[in-house]
Backbone as JSON Lines, residues from 0, in Angstrom:
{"i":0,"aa":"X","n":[30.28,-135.57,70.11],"ca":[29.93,-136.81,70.76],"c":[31.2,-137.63,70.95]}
{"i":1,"aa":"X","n":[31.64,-137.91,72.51],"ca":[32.4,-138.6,72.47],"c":[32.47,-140.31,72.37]}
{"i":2,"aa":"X","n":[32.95,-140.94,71.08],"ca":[32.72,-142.51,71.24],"c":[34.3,-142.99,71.43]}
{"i":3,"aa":"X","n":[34.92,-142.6,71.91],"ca":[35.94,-143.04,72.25],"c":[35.79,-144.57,73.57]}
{"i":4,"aa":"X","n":[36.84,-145.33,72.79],"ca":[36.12,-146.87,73.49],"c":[36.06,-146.75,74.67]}
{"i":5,"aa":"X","n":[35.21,-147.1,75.69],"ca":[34.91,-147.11,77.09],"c":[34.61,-145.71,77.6]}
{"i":6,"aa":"X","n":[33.84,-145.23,76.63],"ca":[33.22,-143.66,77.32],"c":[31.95,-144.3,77.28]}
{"i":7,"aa":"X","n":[30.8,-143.53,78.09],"ca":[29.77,-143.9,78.63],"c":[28.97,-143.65,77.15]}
{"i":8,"aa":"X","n":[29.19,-142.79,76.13],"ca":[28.85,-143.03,75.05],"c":[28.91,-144.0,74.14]}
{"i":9,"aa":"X","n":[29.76,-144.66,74.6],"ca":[30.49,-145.56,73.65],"c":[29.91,-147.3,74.23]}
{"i":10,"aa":"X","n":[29.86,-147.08,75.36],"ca":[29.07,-148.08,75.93],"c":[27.67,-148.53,76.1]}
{"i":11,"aa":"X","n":[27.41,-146.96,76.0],"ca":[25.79,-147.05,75.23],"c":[24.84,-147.54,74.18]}
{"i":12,"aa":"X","n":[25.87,-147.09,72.99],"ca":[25.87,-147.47,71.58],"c":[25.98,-148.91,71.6]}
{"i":13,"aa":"X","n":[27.14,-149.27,72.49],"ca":[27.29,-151.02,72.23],"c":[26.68,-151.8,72.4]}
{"i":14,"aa":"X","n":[25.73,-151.27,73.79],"ca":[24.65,-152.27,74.78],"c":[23.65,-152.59,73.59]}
{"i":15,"aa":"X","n":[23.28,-151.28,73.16],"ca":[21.96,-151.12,71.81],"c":[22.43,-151.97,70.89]}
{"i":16,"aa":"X","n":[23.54,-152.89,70.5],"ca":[23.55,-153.8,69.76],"c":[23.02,-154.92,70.18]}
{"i":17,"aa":"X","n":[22.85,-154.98,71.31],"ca":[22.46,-156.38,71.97],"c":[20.87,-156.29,72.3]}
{"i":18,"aa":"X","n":[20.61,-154.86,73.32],"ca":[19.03,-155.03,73.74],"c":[18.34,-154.52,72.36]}
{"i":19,"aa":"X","n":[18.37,-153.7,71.64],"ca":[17.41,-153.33,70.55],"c":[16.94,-155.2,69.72]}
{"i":20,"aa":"X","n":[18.21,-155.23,69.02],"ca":[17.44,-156.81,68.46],"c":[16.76,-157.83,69.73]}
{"i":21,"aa":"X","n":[17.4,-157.72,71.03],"ca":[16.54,-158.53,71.73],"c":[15.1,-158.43,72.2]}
{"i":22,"aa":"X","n":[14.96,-157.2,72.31],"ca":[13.84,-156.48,72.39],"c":[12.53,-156.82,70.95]}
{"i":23,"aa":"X","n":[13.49,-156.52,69.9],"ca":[12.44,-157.11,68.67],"c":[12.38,-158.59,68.95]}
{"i":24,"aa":"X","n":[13.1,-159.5,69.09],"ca":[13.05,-160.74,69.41],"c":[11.98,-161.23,70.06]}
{"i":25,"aa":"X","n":[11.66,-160.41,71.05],"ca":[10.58,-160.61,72.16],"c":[9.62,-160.25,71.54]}
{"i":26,"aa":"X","n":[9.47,-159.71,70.65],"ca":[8.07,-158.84,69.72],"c":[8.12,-159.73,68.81]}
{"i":27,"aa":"X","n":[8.32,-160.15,68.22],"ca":[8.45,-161.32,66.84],"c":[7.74,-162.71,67.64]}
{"i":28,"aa":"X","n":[8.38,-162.88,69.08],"ca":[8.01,-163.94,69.55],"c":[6.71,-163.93,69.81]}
{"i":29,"aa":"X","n":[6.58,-163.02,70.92],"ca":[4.5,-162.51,71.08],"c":[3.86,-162.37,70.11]}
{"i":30,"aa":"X","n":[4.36,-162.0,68.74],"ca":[3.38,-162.01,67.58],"c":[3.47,-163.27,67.15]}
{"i":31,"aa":"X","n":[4.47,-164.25,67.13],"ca":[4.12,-165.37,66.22],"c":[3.71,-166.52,67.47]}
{"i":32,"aa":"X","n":[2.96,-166.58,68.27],"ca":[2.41,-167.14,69.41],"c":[1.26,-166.25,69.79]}
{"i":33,"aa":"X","n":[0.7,-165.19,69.84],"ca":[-0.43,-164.52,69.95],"c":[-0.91,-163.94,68.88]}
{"i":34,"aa":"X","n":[-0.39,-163.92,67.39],"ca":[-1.37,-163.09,66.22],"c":[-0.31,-162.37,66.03]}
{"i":35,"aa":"X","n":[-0.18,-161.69,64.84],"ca":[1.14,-161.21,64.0],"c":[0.49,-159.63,64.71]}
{"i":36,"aa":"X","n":[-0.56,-158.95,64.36],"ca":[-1.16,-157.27,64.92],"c":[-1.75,-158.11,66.15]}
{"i":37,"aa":"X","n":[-2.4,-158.89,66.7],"ca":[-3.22,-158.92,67.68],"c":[-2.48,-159.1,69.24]}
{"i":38,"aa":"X","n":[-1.39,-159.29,69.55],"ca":[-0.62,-158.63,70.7],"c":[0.07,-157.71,70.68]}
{"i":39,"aa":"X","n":[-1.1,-156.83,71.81],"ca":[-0.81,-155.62,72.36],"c":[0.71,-155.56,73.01]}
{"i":40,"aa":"X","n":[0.99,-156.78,73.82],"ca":[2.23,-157.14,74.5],"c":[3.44,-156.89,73.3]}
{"i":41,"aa":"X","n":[3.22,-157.67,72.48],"ca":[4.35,-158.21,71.06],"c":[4.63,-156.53,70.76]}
{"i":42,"aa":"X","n":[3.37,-155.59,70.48],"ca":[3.27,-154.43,70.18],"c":[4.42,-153.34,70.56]}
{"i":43,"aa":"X","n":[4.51,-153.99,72.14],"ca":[4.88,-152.58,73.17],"c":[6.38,-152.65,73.18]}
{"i":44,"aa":"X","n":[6.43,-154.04,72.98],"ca":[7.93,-154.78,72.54],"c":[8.26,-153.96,71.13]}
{"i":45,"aa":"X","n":[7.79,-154.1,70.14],"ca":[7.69,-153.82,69.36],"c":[8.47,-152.62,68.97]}
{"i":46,"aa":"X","n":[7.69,-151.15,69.65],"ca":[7.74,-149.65,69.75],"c":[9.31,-150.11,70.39]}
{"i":47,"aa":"X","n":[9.66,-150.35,71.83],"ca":[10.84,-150.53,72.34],"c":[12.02,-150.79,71.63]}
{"i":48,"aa":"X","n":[12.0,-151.83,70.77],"ca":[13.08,-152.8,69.9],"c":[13.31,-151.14,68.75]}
{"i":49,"aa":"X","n":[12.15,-150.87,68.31],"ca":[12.23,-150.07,67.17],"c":[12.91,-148.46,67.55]}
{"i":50,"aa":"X","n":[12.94,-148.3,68.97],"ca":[12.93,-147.49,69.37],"c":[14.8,-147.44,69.54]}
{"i":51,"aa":"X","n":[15.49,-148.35,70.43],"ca":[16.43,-148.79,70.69],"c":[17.31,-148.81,69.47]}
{"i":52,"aa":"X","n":[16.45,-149.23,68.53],"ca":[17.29,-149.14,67.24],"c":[17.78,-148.35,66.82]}
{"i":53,"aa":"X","n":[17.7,-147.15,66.95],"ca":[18.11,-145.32,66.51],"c":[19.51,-145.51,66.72]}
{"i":54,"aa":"X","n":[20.0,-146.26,68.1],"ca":[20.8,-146.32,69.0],"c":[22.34,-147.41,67.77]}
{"i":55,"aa":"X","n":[21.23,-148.64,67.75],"ca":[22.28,-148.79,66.49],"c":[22.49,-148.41,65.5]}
{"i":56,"aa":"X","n":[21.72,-148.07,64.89],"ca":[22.44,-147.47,63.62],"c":[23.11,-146.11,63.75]}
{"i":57,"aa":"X","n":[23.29,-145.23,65.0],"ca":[24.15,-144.35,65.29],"c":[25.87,-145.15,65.52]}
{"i":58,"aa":"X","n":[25.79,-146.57,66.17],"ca":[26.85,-147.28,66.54],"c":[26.98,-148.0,65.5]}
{"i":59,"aa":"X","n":[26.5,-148.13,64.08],"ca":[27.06,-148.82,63.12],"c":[27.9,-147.76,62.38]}
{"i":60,"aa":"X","n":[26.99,-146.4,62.63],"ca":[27.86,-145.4,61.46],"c":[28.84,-144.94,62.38]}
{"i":61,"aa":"X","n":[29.68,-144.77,63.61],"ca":[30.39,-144.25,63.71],"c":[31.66,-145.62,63.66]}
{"i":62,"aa":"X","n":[31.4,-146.5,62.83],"ca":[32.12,-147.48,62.33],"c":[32.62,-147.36,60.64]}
{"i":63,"aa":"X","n":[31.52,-147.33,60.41],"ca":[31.75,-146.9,58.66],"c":[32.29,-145.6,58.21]}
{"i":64,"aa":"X","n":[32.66,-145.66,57.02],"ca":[33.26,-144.58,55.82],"c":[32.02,-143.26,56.33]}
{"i":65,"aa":"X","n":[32.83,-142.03,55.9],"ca":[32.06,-141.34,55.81],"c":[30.74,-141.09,55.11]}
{"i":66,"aa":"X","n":[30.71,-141.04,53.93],"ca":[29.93,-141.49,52.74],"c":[28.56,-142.27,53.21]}
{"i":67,"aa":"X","n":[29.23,-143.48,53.73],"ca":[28.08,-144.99,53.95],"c":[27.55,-144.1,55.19]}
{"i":68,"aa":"X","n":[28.13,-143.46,56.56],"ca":[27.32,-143.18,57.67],"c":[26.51,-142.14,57.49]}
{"i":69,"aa":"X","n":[26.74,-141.1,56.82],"ca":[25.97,-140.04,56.0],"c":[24.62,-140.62,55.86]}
{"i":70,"aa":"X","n":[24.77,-141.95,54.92],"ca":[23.61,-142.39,54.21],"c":[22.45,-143.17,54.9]}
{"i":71,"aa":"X","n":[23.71,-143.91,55.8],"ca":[23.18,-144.39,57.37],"c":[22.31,-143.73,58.39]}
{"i":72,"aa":"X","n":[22.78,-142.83,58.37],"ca":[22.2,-141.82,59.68],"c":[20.71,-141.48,59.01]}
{"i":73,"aa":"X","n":[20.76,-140.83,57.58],"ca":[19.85,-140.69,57.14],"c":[18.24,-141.41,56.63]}
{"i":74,"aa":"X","n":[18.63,-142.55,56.37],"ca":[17.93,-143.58,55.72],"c":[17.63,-144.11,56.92]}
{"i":75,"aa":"X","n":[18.41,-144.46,57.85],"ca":[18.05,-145.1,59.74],"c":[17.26,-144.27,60.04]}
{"i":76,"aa":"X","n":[17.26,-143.01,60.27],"ca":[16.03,-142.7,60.66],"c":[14.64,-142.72,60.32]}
{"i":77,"aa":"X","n":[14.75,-142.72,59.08],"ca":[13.86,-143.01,58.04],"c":[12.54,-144.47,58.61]}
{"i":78,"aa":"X","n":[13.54,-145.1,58.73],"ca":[13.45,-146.55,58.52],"c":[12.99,-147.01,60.44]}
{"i":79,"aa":"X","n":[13.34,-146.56,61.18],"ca":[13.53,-146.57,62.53],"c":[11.71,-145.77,62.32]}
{"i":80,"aa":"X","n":[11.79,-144.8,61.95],"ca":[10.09,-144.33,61.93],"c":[9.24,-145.13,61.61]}
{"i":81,"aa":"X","n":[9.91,-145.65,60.76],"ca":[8.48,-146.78,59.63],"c":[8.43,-147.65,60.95]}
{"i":82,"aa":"X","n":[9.68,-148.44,61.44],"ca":[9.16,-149.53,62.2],"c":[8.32,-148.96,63.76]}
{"i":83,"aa":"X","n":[8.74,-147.81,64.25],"ca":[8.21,-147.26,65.06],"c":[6.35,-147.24,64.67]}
{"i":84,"aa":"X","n":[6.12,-146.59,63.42],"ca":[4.6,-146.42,63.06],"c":[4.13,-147.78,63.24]}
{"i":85,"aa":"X","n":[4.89,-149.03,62.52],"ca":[3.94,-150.22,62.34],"c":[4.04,-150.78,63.93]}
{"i":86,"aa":"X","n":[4.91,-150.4,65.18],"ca":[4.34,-150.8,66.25],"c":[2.99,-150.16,66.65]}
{"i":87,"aa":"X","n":[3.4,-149.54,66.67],"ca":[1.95,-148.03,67.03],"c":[0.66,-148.62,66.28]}
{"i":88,"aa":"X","n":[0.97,-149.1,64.83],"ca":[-0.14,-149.67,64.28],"c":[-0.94,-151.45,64.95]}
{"i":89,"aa":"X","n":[0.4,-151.83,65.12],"ca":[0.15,-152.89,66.07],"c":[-0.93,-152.98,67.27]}
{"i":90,"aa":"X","n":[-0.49,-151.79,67.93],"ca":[-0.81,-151.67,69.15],"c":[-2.32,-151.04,69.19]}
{"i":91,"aa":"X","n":[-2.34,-150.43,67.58],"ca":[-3.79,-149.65,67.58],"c":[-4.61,-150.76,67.33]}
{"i":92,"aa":"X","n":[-4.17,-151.97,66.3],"ca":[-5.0,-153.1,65.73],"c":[-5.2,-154.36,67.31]}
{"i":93,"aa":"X","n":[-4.5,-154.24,67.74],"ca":[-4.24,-155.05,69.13],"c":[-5.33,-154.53,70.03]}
{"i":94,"aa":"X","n":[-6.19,-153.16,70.15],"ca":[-6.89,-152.69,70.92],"c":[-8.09,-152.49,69.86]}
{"i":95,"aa":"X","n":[-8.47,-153.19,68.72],"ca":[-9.7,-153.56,68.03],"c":[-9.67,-152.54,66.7]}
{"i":96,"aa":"X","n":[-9.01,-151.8,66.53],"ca":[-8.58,-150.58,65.67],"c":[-8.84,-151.14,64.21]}
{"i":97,"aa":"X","n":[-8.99,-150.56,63.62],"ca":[-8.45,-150.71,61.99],"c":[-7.2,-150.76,61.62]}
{"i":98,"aa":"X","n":[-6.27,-150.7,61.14],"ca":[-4.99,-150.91,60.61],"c":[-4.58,-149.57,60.13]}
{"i":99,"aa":"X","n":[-3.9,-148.69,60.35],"ca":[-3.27,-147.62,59.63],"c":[-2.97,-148.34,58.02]}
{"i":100,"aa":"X","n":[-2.45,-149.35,57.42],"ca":[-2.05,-149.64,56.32],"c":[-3.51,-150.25,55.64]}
{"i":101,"aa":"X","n":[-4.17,-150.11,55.84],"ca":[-5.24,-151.01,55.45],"c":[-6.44,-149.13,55.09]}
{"i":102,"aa":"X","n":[-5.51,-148.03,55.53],"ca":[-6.42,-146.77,55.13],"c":[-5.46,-145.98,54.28]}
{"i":103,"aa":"X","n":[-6.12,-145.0,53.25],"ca":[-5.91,-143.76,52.53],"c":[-5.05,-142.81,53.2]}
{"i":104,"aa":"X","n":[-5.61,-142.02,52.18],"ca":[-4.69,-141.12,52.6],"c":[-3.54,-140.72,52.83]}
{"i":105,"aa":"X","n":[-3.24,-139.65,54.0],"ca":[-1.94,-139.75,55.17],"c":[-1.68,-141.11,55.65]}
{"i":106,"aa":"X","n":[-2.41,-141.72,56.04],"ca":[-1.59,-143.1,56.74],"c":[-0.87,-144.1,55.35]}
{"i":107,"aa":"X","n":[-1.07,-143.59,54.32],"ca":[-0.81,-144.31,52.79],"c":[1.29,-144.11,53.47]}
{"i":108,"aa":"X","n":[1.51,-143.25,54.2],"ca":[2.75,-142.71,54.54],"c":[3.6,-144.0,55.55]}
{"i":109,"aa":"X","n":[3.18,-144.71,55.79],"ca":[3.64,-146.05,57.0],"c":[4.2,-146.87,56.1]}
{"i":110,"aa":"X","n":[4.0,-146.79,54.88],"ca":[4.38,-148.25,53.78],"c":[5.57,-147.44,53.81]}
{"i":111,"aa":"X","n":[5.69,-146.93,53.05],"ca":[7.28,-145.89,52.48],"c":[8.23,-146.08,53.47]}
{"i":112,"aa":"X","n":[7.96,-145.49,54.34],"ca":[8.38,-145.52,56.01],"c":[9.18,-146.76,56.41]}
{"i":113,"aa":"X","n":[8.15,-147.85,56.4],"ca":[8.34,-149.09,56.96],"c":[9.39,-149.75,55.82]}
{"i":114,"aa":"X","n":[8.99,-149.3,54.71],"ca":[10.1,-150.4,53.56],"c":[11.45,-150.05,53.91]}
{"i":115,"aa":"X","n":[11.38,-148.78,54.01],"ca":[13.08,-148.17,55.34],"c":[13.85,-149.16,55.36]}
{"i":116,"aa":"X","n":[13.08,-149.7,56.57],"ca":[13.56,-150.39,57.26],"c":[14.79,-151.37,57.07]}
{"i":117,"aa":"X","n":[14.25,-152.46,56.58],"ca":[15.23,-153.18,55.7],"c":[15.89,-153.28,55.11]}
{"i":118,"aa":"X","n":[16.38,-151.93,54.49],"ca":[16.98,-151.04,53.91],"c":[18.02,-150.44,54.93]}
{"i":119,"aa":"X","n":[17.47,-150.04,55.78],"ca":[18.79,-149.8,56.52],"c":[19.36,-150.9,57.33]}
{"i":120,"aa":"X","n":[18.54,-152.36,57.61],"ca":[19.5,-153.65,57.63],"c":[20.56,-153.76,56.82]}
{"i":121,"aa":"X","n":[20.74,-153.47,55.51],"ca":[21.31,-153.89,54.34],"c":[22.09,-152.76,54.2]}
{"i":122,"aa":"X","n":[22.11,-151.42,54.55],"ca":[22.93,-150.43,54.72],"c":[24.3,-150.83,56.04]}
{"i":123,"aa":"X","n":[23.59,-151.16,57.51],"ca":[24.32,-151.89,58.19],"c":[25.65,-152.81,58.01]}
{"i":124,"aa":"X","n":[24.84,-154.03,56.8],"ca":[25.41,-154.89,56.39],"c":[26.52,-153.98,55.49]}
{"i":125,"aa":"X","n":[26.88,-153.73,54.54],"ca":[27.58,-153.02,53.75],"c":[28.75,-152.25,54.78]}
{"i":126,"aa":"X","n":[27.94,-150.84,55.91],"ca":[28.8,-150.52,56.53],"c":[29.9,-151.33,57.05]}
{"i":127,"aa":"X","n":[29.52,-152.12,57.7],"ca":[30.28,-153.29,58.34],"c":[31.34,-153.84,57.77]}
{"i":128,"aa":"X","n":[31.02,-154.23,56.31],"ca":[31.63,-155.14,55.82],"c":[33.47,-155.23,55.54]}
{"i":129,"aa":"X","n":[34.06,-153.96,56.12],"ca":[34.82,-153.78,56.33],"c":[35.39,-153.64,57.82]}
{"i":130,"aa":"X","n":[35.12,-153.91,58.59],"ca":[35.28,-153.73,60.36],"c":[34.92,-155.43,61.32]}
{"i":131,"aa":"X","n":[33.89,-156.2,60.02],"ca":[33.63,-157.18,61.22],"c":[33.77,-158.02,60.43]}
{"i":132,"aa":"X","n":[33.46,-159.33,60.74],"ca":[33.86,-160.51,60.54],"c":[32.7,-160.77,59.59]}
{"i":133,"aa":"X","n":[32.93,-161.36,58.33],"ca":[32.33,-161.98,57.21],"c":[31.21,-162.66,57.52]}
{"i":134,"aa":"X","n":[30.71,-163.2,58.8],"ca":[29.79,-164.22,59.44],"c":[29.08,-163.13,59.32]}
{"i":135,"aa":"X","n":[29.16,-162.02,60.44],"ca":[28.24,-161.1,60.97],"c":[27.99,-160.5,59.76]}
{"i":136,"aa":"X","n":[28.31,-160.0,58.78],"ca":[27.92,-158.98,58.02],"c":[26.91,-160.05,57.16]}
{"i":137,"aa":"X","n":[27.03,-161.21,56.76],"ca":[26.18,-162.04,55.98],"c":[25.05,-162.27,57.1]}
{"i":138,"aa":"X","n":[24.97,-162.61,58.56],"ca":[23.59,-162.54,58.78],"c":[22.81,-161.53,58.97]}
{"i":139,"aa":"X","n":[23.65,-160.09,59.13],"ca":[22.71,-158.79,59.34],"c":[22.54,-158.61,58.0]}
{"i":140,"aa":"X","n":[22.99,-159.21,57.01],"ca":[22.76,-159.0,55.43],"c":[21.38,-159.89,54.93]}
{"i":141,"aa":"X","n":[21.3,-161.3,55.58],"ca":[20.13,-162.03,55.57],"c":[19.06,-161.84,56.51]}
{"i":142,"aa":"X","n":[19.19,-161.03,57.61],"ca":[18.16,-161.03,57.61],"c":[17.34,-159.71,57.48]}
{"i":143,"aa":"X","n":[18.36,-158.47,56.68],"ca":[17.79,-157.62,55.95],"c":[16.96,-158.12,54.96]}
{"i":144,"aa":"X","n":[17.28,-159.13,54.35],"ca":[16.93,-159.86,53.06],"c":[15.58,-160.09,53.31]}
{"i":145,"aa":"X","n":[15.73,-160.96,54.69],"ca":[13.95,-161.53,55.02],"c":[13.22,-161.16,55.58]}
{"i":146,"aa":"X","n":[13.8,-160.29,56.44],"ca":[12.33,-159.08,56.69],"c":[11.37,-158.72,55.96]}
{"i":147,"aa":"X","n":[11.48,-158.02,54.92],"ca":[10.42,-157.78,54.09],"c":[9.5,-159.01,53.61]}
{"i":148,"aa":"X","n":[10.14,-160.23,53.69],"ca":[9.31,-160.98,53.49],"c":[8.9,-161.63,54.2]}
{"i":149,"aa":"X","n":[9.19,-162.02,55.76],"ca":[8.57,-162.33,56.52],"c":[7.28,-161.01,57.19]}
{"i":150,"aa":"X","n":[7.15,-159.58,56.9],"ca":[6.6,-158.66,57.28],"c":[5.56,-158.42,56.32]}
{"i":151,"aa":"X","n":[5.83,-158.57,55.14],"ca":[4.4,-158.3,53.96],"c":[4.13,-159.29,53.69]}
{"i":152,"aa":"X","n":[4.73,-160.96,53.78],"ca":[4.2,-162.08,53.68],"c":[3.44,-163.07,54.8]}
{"i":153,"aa":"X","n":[3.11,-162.1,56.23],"ca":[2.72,-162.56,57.16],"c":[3.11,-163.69,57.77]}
{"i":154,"aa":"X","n":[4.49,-163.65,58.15],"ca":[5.03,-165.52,58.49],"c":[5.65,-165.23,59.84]}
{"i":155,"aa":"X","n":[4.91,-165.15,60.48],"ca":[5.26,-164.93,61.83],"c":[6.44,-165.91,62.47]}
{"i":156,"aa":"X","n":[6.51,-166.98,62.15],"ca":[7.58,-167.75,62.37],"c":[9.12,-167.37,61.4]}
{"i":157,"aa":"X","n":[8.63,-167.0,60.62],"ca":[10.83,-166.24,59.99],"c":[10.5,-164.8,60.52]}
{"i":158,"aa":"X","n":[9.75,-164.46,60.7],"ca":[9.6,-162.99,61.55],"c":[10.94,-163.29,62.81]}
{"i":159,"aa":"X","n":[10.63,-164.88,63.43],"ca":[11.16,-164.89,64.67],"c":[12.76,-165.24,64.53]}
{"i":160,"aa":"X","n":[12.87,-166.19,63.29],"ca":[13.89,-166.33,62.42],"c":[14.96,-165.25,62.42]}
{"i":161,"aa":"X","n":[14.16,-164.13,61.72],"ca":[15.11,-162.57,61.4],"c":[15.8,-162.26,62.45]}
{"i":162,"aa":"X","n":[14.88,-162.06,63.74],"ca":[14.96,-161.3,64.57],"c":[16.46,-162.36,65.61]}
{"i":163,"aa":"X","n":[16.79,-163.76,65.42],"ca":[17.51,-164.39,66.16],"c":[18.78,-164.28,64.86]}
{"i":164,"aa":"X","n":[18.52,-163.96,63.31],"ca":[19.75,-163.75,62.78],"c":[20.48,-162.14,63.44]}
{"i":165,"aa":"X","n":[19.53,-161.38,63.31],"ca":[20.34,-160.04,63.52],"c":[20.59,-159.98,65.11]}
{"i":166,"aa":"X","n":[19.84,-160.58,65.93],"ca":[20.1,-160.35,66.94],"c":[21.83,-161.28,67.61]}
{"i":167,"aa":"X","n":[22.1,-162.35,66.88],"ca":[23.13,-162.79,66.82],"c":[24.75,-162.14,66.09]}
{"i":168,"aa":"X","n":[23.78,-161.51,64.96],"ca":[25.07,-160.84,64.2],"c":[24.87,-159.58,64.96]}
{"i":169,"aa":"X","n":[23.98,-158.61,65.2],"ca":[24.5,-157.38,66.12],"c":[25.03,-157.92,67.22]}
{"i":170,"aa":"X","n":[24.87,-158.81,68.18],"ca":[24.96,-159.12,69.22],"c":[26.85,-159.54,69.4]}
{"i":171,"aa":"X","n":[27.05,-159.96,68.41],"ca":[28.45,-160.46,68.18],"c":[29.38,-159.08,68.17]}
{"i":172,"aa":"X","n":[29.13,-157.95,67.52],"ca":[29.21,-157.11,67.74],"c":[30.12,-155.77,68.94]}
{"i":173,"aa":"X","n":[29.09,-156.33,69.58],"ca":[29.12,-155.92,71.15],"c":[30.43,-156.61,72.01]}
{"i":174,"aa":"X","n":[30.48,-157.57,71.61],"ca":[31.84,-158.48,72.63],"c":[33.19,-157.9,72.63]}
{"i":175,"aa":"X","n":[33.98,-158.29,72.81],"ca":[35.3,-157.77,73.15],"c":[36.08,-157.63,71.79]}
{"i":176,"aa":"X","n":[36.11,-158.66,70.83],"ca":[36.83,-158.19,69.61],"c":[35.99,-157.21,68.11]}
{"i":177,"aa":"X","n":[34.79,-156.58,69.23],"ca":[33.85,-155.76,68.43],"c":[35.2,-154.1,67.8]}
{"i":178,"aa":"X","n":[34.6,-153.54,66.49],"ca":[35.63,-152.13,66.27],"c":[35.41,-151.29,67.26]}
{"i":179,"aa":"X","n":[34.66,-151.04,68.63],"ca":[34.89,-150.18,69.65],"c":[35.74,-150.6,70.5]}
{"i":180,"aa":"X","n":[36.25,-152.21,70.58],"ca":[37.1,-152.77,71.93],"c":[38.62,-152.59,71.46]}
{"i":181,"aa":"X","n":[38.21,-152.19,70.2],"ca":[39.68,-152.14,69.51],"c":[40.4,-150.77,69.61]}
{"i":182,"aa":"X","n":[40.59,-150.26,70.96],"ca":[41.01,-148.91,71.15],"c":[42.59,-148.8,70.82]}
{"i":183,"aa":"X","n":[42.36,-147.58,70.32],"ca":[43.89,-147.04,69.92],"c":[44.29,-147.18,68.45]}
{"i":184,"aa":"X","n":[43.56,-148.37,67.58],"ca":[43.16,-148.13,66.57],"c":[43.02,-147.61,65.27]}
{"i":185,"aa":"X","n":[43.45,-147.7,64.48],"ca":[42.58,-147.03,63.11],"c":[42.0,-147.87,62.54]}
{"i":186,"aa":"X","n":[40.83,-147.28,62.1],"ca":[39.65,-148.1,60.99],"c":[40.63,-149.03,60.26]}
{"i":187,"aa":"X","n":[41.23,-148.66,59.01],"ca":[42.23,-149.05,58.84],"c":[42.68,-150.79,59.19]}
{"i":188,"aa":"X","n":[43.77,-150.11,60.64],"ca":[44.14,-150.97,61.06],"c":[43.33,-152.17,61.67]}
{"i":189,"aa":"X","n":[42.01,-151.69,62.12],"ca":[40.85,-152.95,62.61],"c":[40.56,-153.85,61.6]}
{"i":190,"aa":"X","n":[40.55,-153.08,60.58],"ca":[39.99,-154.07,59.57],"c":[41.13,-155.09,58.72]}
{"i":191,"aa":"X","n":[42.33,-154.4,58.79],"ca":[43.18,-155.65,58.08],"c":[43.59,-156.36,59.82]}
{"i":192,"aa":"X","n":[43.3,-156.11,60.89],"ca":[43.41,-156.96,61.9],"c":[42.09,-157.94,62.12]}
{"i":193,"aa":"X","n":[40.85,-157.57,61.84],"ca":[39.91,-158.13,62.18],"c":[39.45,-159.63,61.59]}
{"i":194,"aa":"X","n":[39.54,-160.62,62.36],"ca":[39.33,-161.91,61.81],"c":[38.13,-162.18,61.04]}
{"i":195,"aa":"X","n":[38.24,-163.13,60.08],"ca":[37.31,-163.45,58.9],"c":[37.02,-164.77,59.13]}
């Protein structure tokens, strides 16, 4: 895979810092203005944002240590499923459904899944913490933090919260003094260059 800065790969990865959180943004928003499961809309947003996300955490790990992207790649996908299922669950409860989390069984498998998630916010955060600026890594670090509790504590309003921290700290990301604009480069060198 080529991510060499300004390859169409590389530009790909970057965009997904910006539309994936904006995309959840828009889903956080339709749920905390139409019902946290009861928009189908918030839902479809939802699947999208979660979907897009694969995208970053492929563009966070080809930033980080070997070690951390290993763990990244792994646990992101993980976690990218969970949030993928609880759209899907959304979208099933949004069309009069029962709740996948609210049944036995196999669907007992969406919790595990979904706790991922936040988890690989906080994996993000860590990767980073050597490549970007101290701001960004503390809000993709907070609002790893509050996800889980805006998501099992039903608060649709820091739901919308989260989604404008990370979408600001990925989003920052993406701009011109992001570790992909920094071509020619070594990790290394980005990071004792990179402003704090």
């Amino acid at each position: 895979m080529n991510t060499v800065p300004g390859s169409h790969v590389d530009r790909l990865l970057t965009a997904s810092l910006v539309v994936a959180p904006a995309l959840s943004l828009v889903s956080a928003v339709l749920y905390a203005l139409g019902g946290w499961e009861s928009d189908p809309a918030g839902a479809v947003f939802h699947v999208l944002g979660a979907l897009a996300f694969t995208l970053v955490v492929v563009r966070v790990a080809t930033w980080a240590s070997d070690g951390i992207a290993a763990v990244l790649l792994v646990v992101g996908s993980i976690g990218v499923a969970g949030n993928v299922a609880y759209g899907f669950d959304a979208i099933h409860v949004g069309l009069g459904d029962v709740s996948l989390v609210d049944q036995g069984g196999a669907a007992v498998l969406i919790k595990p899944l979904g706790l991922a998630f936040p988890l690989v916010l906080l994996l993000c955060a860590v990767a980073l913490r050597r490549v970007a600026p101290r701001w960004v890594v503390a809000l993709i670090g907070l609002g790893g933090l509050a996800f889980p509790i805006a998501n099992i504590g039903n608060i649709p309003a820091l739901g919308v919260v989260v989604w404008v921290l990370l979408a600001v700290g990925f989003g920052a990301l993406a701009g011109p003094r992001s570790p992909s604009a920094q071509a020619g480069r070594t990790p290394a060198r980005a990071v004792e260059e990179s402003p704090r």
